[in-house]
């Protein structure tokens, strides 16, 4: 997608720049060559170059494009059958992902990290303009021990396994091979299973996945490949501790997080990505297998008990939804759930922008509306500091820009 050459001035909006600074009434944002040139009160705005396009946002809120740190574009976002996904031709999985990617962008997400199922081709298709979607970072597939969260075989199936979502490895030497394998395939980050999970048939969310030595091996190899970071699927407390001690950058889900883990995470700056969107999604008793239904109901409760305490204690939180397991295009509901768990609305906005950019290692490029950064911009109806839940309705996301290009213009503001 070529960067637009015409400069754009957004004006007459409530500006929230993502840095944590207070909102600016009658704010403006000046965009040149797909990047932010200036953001602040309209009265102080530099005189725009001749030919600048002016967009009156009519009192809407100007926000940085949001960043979802945990999606699965290959998964349907409905009660899913891993068996069905596992038997689908890969090309069909990819075609099915295309409308989901557009839907995610139109929900206000300009960058997303896919933690299993999407490969480097998805990222490149967006980069080249072949597909419309958020800028993607991909993990390719989740590394998992045998019988862990990336092992979707039935208990009576002992055939070798290599599925779309998971790669199995046991012991540090197989972990070395597995992590090098996904890096070779163009992974931007590495996803590991530090505990079992809800949708894997032969484990429980409080079963340990990889042990600390396996995790440390993986994080070390990833770090040695241009500082790539490791995200750990970790739900039970034992696996959360193994993951943090093993050096991961983020604990995904973290439903049973306790003070011991919180202390360690605060000390090391480990992020929590609580994926409350999937935690709040009720399983369909008619479609989910009985074992999965029971696990889901139990772990929803565990999350409701533990996540608010982690937020209260100030663990760094980045927004991630697990859309793909939860319904696609509902990503910004996560912000409302974070506030329901005790976060301030500004804190939630930062979890979905600047903090998420920090976790993904792209804070120099996006996450705030500061001069020099990519012009990833959302214009929303209303003031999210008054009603953060409104952002969760894609109907309130009026304009979405990525690199200064308008991809959604619901009310014709940018027409
Ligand atoms: Zn996930």
mmCIF file of C-alpha atoms and ligand atoms in Angstrom:
data_model
loop_
_atom_site.group_PDB
_atom_site.id
_atom_site.type_symbol
_atom_site.label_atom_id
_atom_site.label_comp_id
_atom_site.label_asym_id
_atom_site.label_seq_id
_atom_site.Cartn_x
_atom_site.Cartn_y
_atom_site.Cartn_z
ATOM 1 C CA UNK A 1 0.000 0.000 0.000
ATOM 2 C CA UNK A 2 1.740 3.245 -1.068
ATOM 3 C CA UNK A 3 1.898 6.026 1.518
ATOM 4 C CA UNK A 4 -0.349 8.925 0.547
ATOM 5 C CA UNK A 5 1.534 12.017 -0.501
ATOM 6 C CA UNK A 6 -1.177 14.568 0.292
ATOM 7 C CA UNK A 7 -0.802 15.835 3.857
ATOM 8 C CA UNK A 8 -3.920 15.474 6.033
ATOM 9 C CA UNK A 9 -5.112 17.594 8.934
ATOM 10 C CA UNK A 10 -7.647 16.075 11.342
ATOM 11 C CA UNK A 11 -9.246 18.809 13.426
ATOM 12 C CA UNK A 12 -12.169 19.560 15.749
ATOM 13 C CA UNK A 13 -11.676 16.359 17.761
ATOM 14 C CA UNK A 14 -10.969 15.243 21.309
ATOM 15 C CA UNK A 15 -7.336 14.153 21.053
ATOM 16 C CA UNK A 16 -6.003 11.298 23.204
ATOM 17 C CA UNK A 17 -2.443 10.664 22.041
ATOM 18 C CA UNK A 18 -1.701 7.426 23.934
ATOM 19 C CA UNK A 19 1.224 8.844 25.924
ATOM 20 C CA UNK A 20 -0.930 9.034 29.046
ATOM 21 C CA UNK A 21 -1.236 12.831 28.748
ATOM 22 C CA UNK A 22 -4.732 14.172 29.429
ATOM 23 C CA UNK A 23 -7.241 14.542 26.585
ATOM 24 C CA UNK A 24 -7.005 17.697 24.459
ATOM 25 C CA UNK A 25 -10.335 19.343 23.636
ATOM 26 C CA UNK A 26 -10.361 20.810 20.137
ATOM 27 C CA UNK A 27 -7.288 18.834 19.177
ATOM 28 C CA UNK A 28 -5.650 18.465 15.777
ATOM 29 C CA UNK A 29 -3.430 15.880 14.147
ATOM 30 C CA UNK A 30 -1.254 16.677 11.167
ATOM 31 C CA UNK A 31 -0.137 13.775 8.958
ATOM 32 C CA UNK A 32 2.564 13.891 6.274
ATOM 33 C CA UNK A 33 3.913 10.999 4.217
ATOM 34 C CA UNK A 34 1.979 8.483 6.280
ATOM 35 C CA UNK A 35 3.528 9.674 9.524
ATOM 36 C CA UNK A 36 2.436 11.927 12.368
ATOM 37 C CA UNK A 37 3.957 15.348 11.934
ATOM 38 C CA UNK A 38 2.234 17.105 14.806
ATOM 39 C CA UNK A 39 -0.485 16.474 17.443
ATOM 40 C CA UNK A 40 -1.927 18.882 20.007
ATOM 41 C CA UNK A 41 -4.391 21.723 20.615
ATOM 42 C CA UNK A 42 -5.719 23.194 17.348
ATOM 43 C CA UNK A 43 -4.756 26.709 18.501
ATOM 44 C CA UNK A 44 -1.059 25.713 18.482
ATOM 45 C CA UNK A 45 -1.110 23.759 15.224
ATOM 46 C CA UNK A 46 1.608 24.721 12.740
ATOM 47 C CA UNK A 47 0.305 26.141 9.459
ATOM 48 C CA UNK A 48 -0.275 23.120 7.223
ATOM 49 C CA UNK A 49 1.388 22.989 3.815
ATOM 50 C CA UNK A 50 -0.610 24.171 0.818
ATOM 51 C CA UNK A 51 -2.917 21.470 -0.532
ATOM 52 C CA UNK A 52 -3.351 19.785 2.871
ATOM 53 C CA UNK A 53 -6.613 17.867 3.097
ATOM 54 C CA UNK A 54 -8.694 18.996 6.062
ATOM 55 C CA UNK A 55 -10.909 16.474 7.797
ATOM 56 C CA UNK A 56 -13.377 17.814 10.347
ATOM 57 C CA UNK A 57 -13.909 14.942 12.786
ATOM 58 C CA UNK A 58 -16.949 16.757 14.265
ATOM 59 C CA UNK A 59 -16.193 16.226 17.929
ATOM 60 C CA UNK A 60 -15.169 12.582 17.595
ATOM 61 C CA UNK A 61 -12.185 11.253 19.535
ATOM 62 C CA UNK A 62 -8.827 10.981 17.755
ATOM 63 C CA UNK A 63 -6.894 7.977 19.118
ATOM 64 C CA UNK A 64 -3.836 5.946 18.141
ATOM 65 C CA UNK A 65 -4.702 2.806 16.163
ATOM 66 C CA UNK A 66 -5.105 -0.083 18.588
ATOM 67 C CA UNK A 67 -2.804 -3.082 18.958
ATOM 68 C CA UNK A 68 -4.148 -6.541 19.746
ATOM 69 C CA UNK A 69 -1.319 -8.692 21.112
ATOM 70 C CA UNK A 70 -3.190 -11.999 20.880
ATOM 71 C CA UNK A 71 -5.274 -13.085 17.896
ATOM 72 C CA UNK A 72 -5.658 -16.207 15.774
ATOM 73 C CA UNK A 73 -6.669 -15.308 12.227
ATOM 74 C CA UNK A 74 -6.761 -18.994 11.248
ATOM 75 C CA UNK A 75 -9.438 -19.805 13.830
ATOM 76 C CA UNK A 76 -13.102 -19.033 13.156
ATOM 77 C CA UNK A 77 -14.089 -17.232 16.363
ATOM 78 C CA UNK A 78 -17.004 -19.543 16.964
ATOM 79 C CA UNK A 79 -17.243 -22.765 18.952
ATOM 80 C CA UNK A 80 -14.369 -24.373 17.193
ATOM 81 C CA UNK A 81 -13.419 -27.861 16.409
ATOM 82 C CA UNK A 82 -9.671 -28.229 16.288
ATOM 83 C CA UNK A 83 -10.208 -31.497 14.443
ATOM 84 C CA UNK A 84 -12.002 -29.563 11.690
ATOM 85 C CA UNK A 85 -9.244 -26.951 11.476
ATOM 86 C CA UNK A 86 -6.549 -29.633 11.491
ATOM 87 C CA UNK A 87 -8.052 -31.388 8.471
ATOM 88 C CA UNK A 88 -8.631 -28.235 6.374
ATOM 89 C CA UNK A 89 -6.359 -27.567 3.407
ATOM 90 C CA UNK A 90 -4.004 -24.745 4.365
ATOM 91 C CA UNK A 91 -5.047 -22.638 1.408
ATOM 92 C CA UNK A 92 -8.669 -22.692 2.585
ATOM 93 C CA UNK A 93 -7.595 -21.637 6.089
ATOM 94 C CA UNK A 94 -5.803 -18.696 4.518
ATOM 95 C CA UNK A 95 -8.718 -17.637 2.325
ATOM 96 C CA UNK A 96 -11.014 -17.797 5.344
ATOM 97 C CA UNK A 97 -8.617 -15.547 7.267
ATOM 98 C CA UNK A 98 -8.861 -12.707 4.726
ATOM 99 C CA UNK A 99 -12.284 -11.289 5.724
ATOM 100 C CA UNK A 100 -11.403 -11.699 9.399
ATOM 101 C CA UNK A 101 -8.315 -9.543 8.885
ATOM 102 C CA UNK A 102 -10.382 -6.780 7.281
ATOM 103 C CA UNK A 103 -12.962 -7.032 10.057
ATOM 104 C CA UNK A 104 -10.216 -6.685 12.684
ATOM 105 C CA UNK A 105 -8.825 -3.557 11.038
ATOM 106 C CA UNK A 106 -12.314 -2.062 10.793
ATOM 107 C CA UNK A 107 -12.801 -2.705 14.524
ATOM 108 C CA UNK A 108 -9.945 -0.248 15.143
ATOM 109 C CA UNK A 109 -6.972 -2.636 15.355
ATOM 110 C CA UNK A 110 -4.138 -1.389 13.125
ATOM 111 C CA UNK A 111 -1.524 -3.863 14.411
ATOM 112 C CA UNK A 112 -2.102 -7.432 15.579
ATOM 113 C CA UNK A 113 0.114 -10.241 16.808
ATOM 114 C CA UNK A 114 -1.056 -13.644 15.655
ATOM 115 C CA UNK A 115 -0.036 -16.243 18.237
ATOM 116 C CA UNK A 116 -0.571 -19.373 16.209
ATOM 117 C CA UNK A 117 -2.045 -20.353 12.868
ATOM 118 C CA UNK A 118 -0.999 -17.462 10.602
ATOM 119 C CA UNK A 119 2.370 -17.668 8.873
ATOM 120 C CA UNK A 120 4.686 -15.064 7.374
ATOM 121 C CA UNK A 121 2.604 -15.055 4.174
ATOM 122 C CA UNK A 122 -0.255 -13.377 6.041
ATOM 123 C CA UNK A 123 2.077 -10.597 7.161
ATOM 124 C CA UNK A 124 3.526 -10.187 3.692
ATOM 125 C CA UNK A 125 0.115 -10.153 2.024
ATOM 126 C CA UNK A 126 -0.834 -7.161 4.182
ATOM 127 C CA UNK A 127 2.520 -5.426 3.690
ATOM 128 C CA UNK A 128 2.256 -5.733 -0.072
ATOM 129 C CA UNK A 129 -1.355 -4.509 -0.213
ATOM 130 C CA UNK A 130 -2.685 -7.838 -1.465
ATOM 131 C CA UNK A 131 -4.881 -8.146 1.644
ATOM 132 C CA UNK A 132 -6.533 -5.486 3.777
ATOM 133 C CA UNK A 133 -5.842 -6.044 7.451
ATOM 134 C CA UNK A 134 -3.883 -4.906 10.457
ATOM 135 C CA UNK A 135 -0.093 -4.868 10.270
ATOM 136 C CA UNK A 136 0.750 -8.364 11.480
ATOM 137 C CA UNK A 137 3.386 -9.954 13.644
ATOM 138 C CA UNK A 138 3.177 -13.732 13.499
ATOM 139 C CA UNK A 139 4.309 -16.631 15.698
ATOM 140 C CA UNK A 140 3.530 -19.181 12.912
ATOM 141 C CA UNK A 141 2.658 -21.987 15.380
ATOM 142 C CA UNK A 142 2.708 -22.589 19.113
ATOM 143 C CA UNK A 143 5.511 -24.751 20.484
ATOM 144 C CA UNK A 144 4.167 -27.286 22.965
ATOM 145 C CA UNK A 145 5.273 -30.398 24.818
ATOM 146 C CA UNK A 146 3.621 -33.717 23.995
ATOM 147 C CA UNK A 147 0.147 -33.783 25.520
ATOM 148 C CA UNK A 148 0.281 -30.014 26.040
ATOM 149 C CA UNK A 149 -1.826 -27.165 24.704
ATOM 150 C CA UNK A 150 -0.493 -27.511 21.161
ATOM 151 C CA UNK A 151 -1.286 -31.227 20.989
ATOM 152 C CA UNK A 152 -4.805 -31.679 19.654
ATOM 153 C CA UNK A 153 -4.666 -35.437 19.143
ATOM 154 C CA UNK A 154 -7.272 -37.558 20.855
ATOM 155 C CA UNK A 155 -5.910 -39.618 23.747
ATOM 156 C CA UNK A 156 -5.985 -42.842 21.704
ATOM 157 C CA UNK A 157 -4.079 -41.352 18.753
ATOM 158 C CA UNK A 158 -0.342 -41.921 18.967
ATOM 159 C CA UNK A 159 0.629 -40.987 15.403
ATOM 160 C CA UNK A 160 3.258 -38.315 14.864
ATOM 161 C CA UNK A 161 1.680 -34.894 14.952
ATOM 162 C CA UNK A 162 2.307 -31.640 13.129
ATOM 163 C CA UNK A 163 -0.796 -29.472 13.001
ATOM 164 C CA UNK A 164 -1.548 -25.926 11.889
ATOM 165 C CA UNK A 165 -1.620 -24.478 15.379
ATOM 166 C CA UNK A 166 1.024 -26.489 17.249
ATOM 167 C CA UNK A 167 4.568 -27.943 17.009
ATOM 168 C CA UNK A 168 5.514 -30.574 19.545
ATOM 169 C CA UNK A 169 8.899 -30.675 21.275
ATOM 170 C CA UNK A 170 10.186 -32.310 24.450
ATOM 171 C CA UNK A 171 13.434 -31.509 26.212
ATOM 172 C CA UNK A 172 15.821 -28.689 25.519
ATOM 173 C CA UNK A 173 17.297 -30.220 22.411
ATOM 174 C CA UNK A 174 13.939 -30.644 20.655
ATOM 175 C CA UNK A 175 12.983 -27.163 21.836
ATOM 176 C CA UNK A 176 16.078 -25.791 20.109
ATOM 177 C CA UNK A 177 15.051 -27.432 16.864
ATOM 178 C CA UNK A 178 11.407 -26.318 17.179
ATOM 179 C CA UNK A 179 12.172 -22.668 17.928
ATOM 180 C CA UNK A 180 14.723 -22.500 15.122
ATOM 181 C CA UNK A 181 12.078 -24.035 12.880
ATOM 182 C CA UNK A 182 9.501 -21.279 13.408
ATOM 183 C CA UNK A 183 12.192 -18.579 13.208
ATOM 184 C CA UNK A 184 13.292 -20.058 9.884
ATOM 185 C CA UNK A 185 9.707 -19.752 8.690
ATOM 186 C CA UNK A 186 9.688 -16.034 9.447
ATOM 187 C CA UNK A 187 8.201 -15.854 12.948
ATOM 188 C CA UNK A 188 8.336 -12.339 14.420
ATOM 189 C CA UNK A 189 7.871 -13.747 17.917
ATOM 190 C CA UNK A 190 7.652 -17.172 19.521
ATOM 191 C CA UNK A 191 4.598 -18.685 21.201
ATOM 192 C CA UNK A 192 4.980 -21.460 23.732
ATOM 193 C CA UNK A 193 2.627 -23.529 25.869
ATOM 194 C CA UNK A 194 3.689 -23.167 29.499
ATOM 195 C CA UNK A 195 0.484 -24.842 30.675
ATOM 196 C CA UNK A 196 -2.340 -26.902 29.301
ATOM 197 C CA UNK A 197 -5.487 -25.211 28.081
ATOM 198 C CA UNK A 198 -9.201 -25.337 27.557
ATOM 199 C CA UNK A 199 -9.411 -26.621 23.981
ATOM 200 C CA UNK A 200 -6.641 -29.248 24.051
ATOM 201 C CA UNK A 201 -8.209 -32.625 24.806
ATOM 202 C CA UNK A 202 -5.683 -34.407 27.033
ATOM 203 C CA UNK A 203 -4.558 -31.761 29.533
ATOM 204 C CA UNK A 204 -5.796 -29.238 32.077
ATOM 205 C CA UNK A 205 -5.055 -25.496 32.273
ATOM 206 C CA UNK A 206 -3.171 -26.050 35.535
ATOM 207 C CA UNK A 207 -0.977 -28.823 34.130
ATOM 208 C CA UNK A 208 2.574 -27.628 33.508
ATOM 209 C CA UNK A 209 3.609 -27.348 29.872
ATOM 210 C CA UNK A 210 7.263 -26.704 29.074
ATOM 211 C CA UNK A 211 9.478 -26.654 32.169
ATOM 212 C CA UNK A 212 11.718 -23.781 33.130
ATOM 213 C CA UNK A 213 14.860 -25.163 31.434
ATOM 214 C CA UNK A 214 12.977 -25.742 28.171
ATOM 215 C CA UNK A 215 11.517 -22.243 28.309
ATOM 216 C CA UNK A 216 14.890 -20.670 29.088
ATOM 217 C CA UNK A 217 16.387 -22.461 26.090
ATOM 218 C CA UNK A 218 13.653 -21.064 23.839
ATOM 219 C CA UNK A 219 13.822 -17.482 25.143
ATOM 220 C CA UNK A 220 17.618 -17.483 24.759
ATOM 221 C CA UNK A 221 17.499 -18.627 21.142
ATOM 222 C CA UNK A 222 14.712 -16.173 20.282
ATOM 223 C CA UNK A 223 16.628 -13.299 21.912
ATOM 224 C CA UNK A 224 19.641 -14.194 19.795
ATOM 225 C CA UNK A 225 17.564 -13.712 16.651
ATOM 226 C CA UNK A 226 17.300 -9.924 16.578
ATOM 227 C CA UNK A 227 15.810 -9.805 20.070
ATOM 228 C CA UNK A 228 12.673 -11.784 19.307
ATOM 229 C CA UNK A 229 10.329 -12.153 22.230
ATOM 230 C CA UNK A 230 8.514 -15.133 23.640
ATOM 231 C CA UNK A 231 4.828 -15.153 24.591
ATOM 232 C CA UNK A 232 3.720 -17.916 26.939
ATOM 233 C CA UNK A 233 0.268 -19.390 27.011
ATOM 234 C CA UNK A 234 0.061 -19.841 30.812
ATOM 235 C CA UNK A 235 -3.124 -20.293 32.818
ATOM 236 C CA UNK A 236 -2.315 -22.241 36.019
ATOM 237 C CA UNK A 237 0.057 -20.798 38.621
ATOM 238 C CA UNK A 238 2.874 -23.353 38.258
ATOM 239 C CA UNK A 239 3.226 -22.736 34.533
ATOM 240 C CA UNK A 240 2.993 -18.969 34.977
ATOM 241 C CA UNK A 241 5.988 -19.145 37.350
ATOM 242 C CA UNK A 242 7.961 -21.421 35.012
ATOM 243 C CA UNK A 243 7.333 -19.004 32.148
ATOM 244 C CA UNK A 244 8.351 -15.880 34.041
ATOM 245 C CA UNK A 245 11.473 -17.551 35.459
ATOM 246 C CA UNK A 246 12.305 -18.836 32.003
ATOM 247 C CA UNK A 247 12.418 -15.263 30.727
ATOM 248 C CA UNK A 248 9.276 -14.821 28.595
ATOM 249 C CA UNK A 249 8.184 -11.297 27.661
ATOM 250 C CA UNK A 250 4.496 -11.907 28.297
ATOM 251 C CA UNK A 251 2.186 -14.231 30.180
ATOM 252 C CA UNK A 252 -0.870 -14.822 28.003
ATOM 253 C CA UNK A 253 -4.146 -15.414 29.926
ATOM 254 C CA UNK A 254 -2.467 -15.698 33.362
ATOM 255 C CA UNK A 255 -5.791 -16.661 34.908
ATOM 256 C CA UNK A 256 -4.351 -18.088 38.129
ATOM 257 C CA UNK A 257 -1.735 -15.379 38.649
ATOM 258 C CA UNK A 258 -0.850 -14.941 42.333
ATOM 259 C CA UNK A 259 1.335 -12.655 44.431
ATOM 260 C CA UNK A 260 4.461 -14.741 43.915
ATOM 261 C CA UNK A 261 4.114 -14.437 40.143
ATOM 262 C CA UNK A 262 3.113 -10.770 40.402
ATOM 263 C CA UNK A 263 6.251 -9.959 42.446
ATOM 264 C CA UNK A 264 8.459 -11.676 39.875
ATOM 265 C CA UNK A 265 6.716 -10.009 36.948
ATOM 266 C CA UNK A 266 7.025 -6.561 38.525
ATOM 267 C CA UNK A 267 10.719 -7.200 39.139
ATOM 268 C CA UNK A 268 11.368 -8.341 35.566
ATOM 269 C CA UNK A 269 8.914 -6.118 33.712
ATOM 270 C CA UNK A 270 7.009 -9.122 32.358
ATOM 271 C CA UNK A 271 3.707 -8.223 30.723
ATOM 272 C CA UNK A 272 0.343 -9.791 31.426
ATOM 273 C CA UNK A 273 -2.036 -10.170 28.465
ATOM 274 C CA UNK A 274 -5.204 -11.234 30.273
ATOM 275 C CA UNK A 275 -7.405 -12.006 27.202
ATOM 276 C CA UNK A 276 -10.591 -11.198 29.100
ATOM 277 C CA UNK A 277 -12.551 -11.243 25.842
ATOM 278 C CA UNK A 278 -12.127 -14.972 25.530
ATOM 279 C CA UNK A 279 -12.517 -15.435 29.286
ATOM 280 C CA UNK A 280 -15.911 -13.686 29.041
ATOM 281 C CA UNK A 281 -17.073 -15.656 26.009
ATOM 282 C CA UNK A 282 -19.465 -18.327 27.168
ATOM 283 C CA UNK A 283 -18.934 -21.688 25.532
ATOM 284 C CA UNK A 284 -21.899 -23.055 23.608
ATOM 285 C CA UNK A 285 -22.967 -26.218 25.470
ATOM 286 C CA UNK A 286 -24.395 -27.639 22.221
ATOM 287 C CA UNK A 287 -21.171 -27.203 20.239
ATOM 288 C CA UNK A 288 -18.305 -27.494 22.739
ATOM 289 C CA UNK A 289 -17.174 -30.966 23.780
ATOM 290 C CA UNK A 290 -18.309 -31.676 27.367
ATOM 291 C CA UNK A 291 -14.703 -31.753 28.661
ATOM 292 C CA UNK A 292 -13.956 -28.383 27.033
ATOM 293 C CA UNK A 293 -17.198 -26.854 28.316
ATOM 294 C CA UNK A 294 -16.420 -27.849 31.904
ATOM 295 C CA UNK A 295 -12.840 -26.535 31.706
ATOM 296 C CA UNK A 296 -13.985 -23.228 30.208
ATOM 297 C CA UNK A 297 -16.646 -22.570 32.864
ATOM 298 C CA UNK A 298 -14.221 -23.343 35.695
ATOM 299 C CA UNK A 299 -11.375 -21.199 34.331
ATOM 300 C CA UNK A 300 -13.661 -18.233 33.644
ATOM 301 C CA UNK A 301 -14.229 -18.134 37.396
ATOM 302 C CA UNK A 302 -10.506 -18.463 38.145
ATOM 303 C CA UNK A 303 -9.801 -15.468 35.874
ATOM 304 C CA UNK A 304 -12.470 -13.352 37.545
ATOM 305 C CA UNK A 305 -10.888 -14.021 40.937
ATOM 306 C CA UNK A 306 -7.233 -13.384 40.025
ATOM 307 C CA UNK A 307 -6.903 -10.821 37.215
ATOM 308 C CA UNK A 308 -8.309 -7.803 39.151
ATOM 309 C CA UNK A 309 -5.676 -8.362 41.851
ATOM 310 C CA UNK A 310 -2.851 -8.349 39.298
ATOM 311 C CA UNK A 311 -4.210 -5.098 37.835
ATOM 312 C CA UNK A 312 -4.509 -3.570 41.292
ATOM 313 C CA UNK A 313 -0.892 -4.431 42.019
ATOM 314 C CA UNK A 314 0.248 -2.692 38.846
ATOM 315 C CA UNK A 315 1.513 -5.535 36.667
ATOM 316 C CA UNK A 316 2.166 -4.194 33.163
ATOM 317 C CA UNK A 317 -0.817 -5.090 31.014
ATOM 318 C CA UNK A 318 -1.042 -5.151 27.226
ATOM 319 C CA UNK A 319 -4.288 -5.674 25.357
ATOM 320 C CA UNK A 320 -4.882 -9.074 23.815
ATOM 321 C CA UNK A 321 -8.179 -10.750 23.105
ATOM 322 C CA UNK A 322 -7.674 -14.255 21.722
ATOM 323 C CA UNK A 323 -10.060 -13.312 18.892
ATOM 324 C CA UNK A 324 -10.283 -16.414 16.780
ATOM 325 C CA UNK A 325 -11.181 -18.295 19.918
ATOM 326 C CA UNK A 326 -13.465 -15.340 20.764
ATOM 327 C CA UNK A 327 -15.477 -13.679 17.966
ATOM 328 C CA UNK A 328 -13.441 -11.715 15.412
ATOM 329 C CA UNK A 329 -13.976 -7.955 15.136
ATOM 330 C CA UNK A 330 -14.936 -7.489 18.770
ATOM 331 C CA UNK A 331 -11.375 -6.746 19.847
ATOM 332 C CA UNK A 332 -11.930 -3.452 21.648
ATOM 333 C CA UNK A 333 -14.420 -5.011 24.045
ATOM 334 C CA UNK A 334 -11.238 -5.982 25.893
ATOM 335 C CA UNK A 335 -10.774 -2.348 27.004
ATOM 336 C CA UNK A 336 -14.143 -2.359 28.774
ATOM 337 C CA UNK A 337 -13.347 -5.655 30.462
ATOM 338 C CA UNK A 338 -10.023 -4.258 31.702
ATOM 339 C CA UNK A 339 -11.880 -1.318 33.254
ATOM 340 C CA UNK A 340 -14.400 -3.731 34.796
ATOM 341 C CA UNK A 341 -11.362 -5.416 36.421
ATOM 342 C CA UNK A 342 -10.266 -2.146 38.012
ATOM 343 C CA UNK A 343 -8.136 -0.393 35.411
ATOM 344 C CA UNK A 344 -8.750 3.303 34.718
ATOM 345 C CA UNK A 345 -10.141 4.097 31.246
ATOM 346 C CA UNK A 346 -6.872 5.900 30.383
ATOM 347 C CA UNK A 347 -4.915 2.883 31.646
ATOM 348 C CA UNK A 348 -6.970 0.602 29.405
ATOM 349 C CA UNK A 349 -6.435 2.872 26.380
ATOM 350 C CA UNK A 350 -2.692 2.742 27.038
ATOM 351 C CA UNK A 351 -2.789 -1.056 27.427
ATOM 352 C CA UNK A 352 -4.290 -1.132 23.946
ATOM 353 C CA UNK A 353 -1.822 1.317 22.408
ATOM 354 C CA UNK A 354 1.496 2.437 23.937
ATOM 355 C CA UNK A 355 1.924 -0.495 26.320
ATOM 356 C CA UNK A 356 1.045 -3.041 23.650
ATOM 357 C CA UNK A 357 3.594 -1.384 21.343
ATOM 358 C CA UNK A 358 6.221 -1.707 24.094
ATOM 359 C CA UNK A 359 5.515 -5.411 24.497
ATOM 360 C CA UNK A 360 5.727 -5.983 20.755
ATOM 361 C CA UNK A 361 8.972 -3.987 20.455
ATOM 362 C CA UNK A 362 7.433 -1.497 17.995
ATOM 363 C CA UNK A 363 7.002 1.538 20.259
ATOM 364 C CA UNK A 364 9.375 3.557 18.076
ATOM 365 C CA UNK A 365 6.927 3.080 15.163
ATOM 366 C CA UNK A 366 3.402 3.107 16.575
ATOM 367 C CA UNK A 367 1.293 3.098 19.756
ATOM 368 C CA UNK A 368 1.141 6.866 20.295
ATOM 369 C CA UNK A 369 0.369 9.904 18.148
ATOM 370 C CA UNK A 370 3.782 11.520 18.463
ATOM 371 C CA UNK A 371 5.751 13.179 15.672
ATOM 372 C CA UNK A 372 7.601 10.694 13.460
ATOM 373 C CA UNK A 373 5.440 7.676 14.244
ATOM 374 C CA UNK A 374 3.283 5.901 11.692
ATOM 375 C CA UNK A 375 -0.089 7.581 11.237
ATOM 376 C CA UNK A 376 -2.141 4.701 12.660
ATOM 377 C CA UNK A 377 -5.286 6.517 13.760
ATOM 378 C CA UNK A 378 -8.795 5.717 14.958
ATOM 379 C CA UNK A 379 -11.612 8.235 15.144
ATOM 380 C CA UNK A 380 -14.297 7.052 17.542
ATOM 381 C CA UNK A 381 -17.764 8.320 18.325
ATOM 382 C CA UNK A 382 -18.063 9.804 21.834
ATOM 383 C CA UNK A 383 -15.504 10.110 24.613
ATOM 384 C CA UNK A 384 -14.013 6.741 25.618
ATOM 385 C CA UNK A 385 -12.964 8.172 28.983
ATOM 386 C CA UNK A 386 -16.699 8.543 29.768
ATOM 387 C CA UNK A 387 -17.790 5.242 28.201
ATOM 388 C CA UNK A 388 -14.960 2.871 27.389
ATOM 389 C CA UNK A 389 -17.398 0.060 26.545
ATOM 390 C CA UNK A 390 -18.640 2.011 23.510
ATOM 391 C CA UNK A 391 -15.331 1.290 21.709
ATOM 392 C CA UNK A 392 -16.214 -2.412 21.739
ATOM 393 C CA UNK A 393 -18.997 -1.755 19.228
ATOM 394 C CA UNK A 394 -17.337 -1.476 15.794
ATOM 395 C CA UNK A 395 -20.236 0.834 14.830
ATOM 396 C CA UNK A 396 -18.605 3.492 17.032
ATOM 397 C CA UNK A 397 -15.294 3.223 15.169
ATOM 398 C CA UNK A 398 -15.866 5.848 12.483
ATOM 399 C CA UNK A 399 -12.491 6.126 10.770
ATOM 400 C CA UNK A 400 -9.494 3.793 10.690
ATOM 401 C CA UNK A 401 -6.196 4.903 9.165
ATOM 402 C CA UNK A 402 -3.030 2.846 8.884
ATOM 403 C CA UNK A 403 0.179 4.508 7.696
ATOM 404 C CA UNK A 404 -1.982 7.530 6.879
ATOM 405 C CA UNK A 405 -4.233 5.571 4.498
ATOM 406 C CA UNK A 406 -7.983 5.557 5.250
ATOM 407 C CA UNK A 407 -9.347 1.985 5.385
ATOM 408 C CA UNK A 408 -12.687 2.728 7.012
ATOM 409 C CA UNK A 409 -14.837 5.831 6.845
ATOM 410 C CA UNK A 410 -18.238 4.880 8.247
ATOM 411 C CA UNK A 411 -19.824 8.353 8.391
ATOM 412 C CA UNK A 412 -18.101 9.894 5.398
ATOM 413 C CA UNK A 413 -15.934 12.135 7.602
ATOM 414 C CA UNK A 414 -12.889 11.519 5.439
ATOM 415 C CA UNK A 415 -14.799 11.529 2.129
HETATM 416 ZN ZN1 LIG B 1 -4.623 -17.896 21.951
#
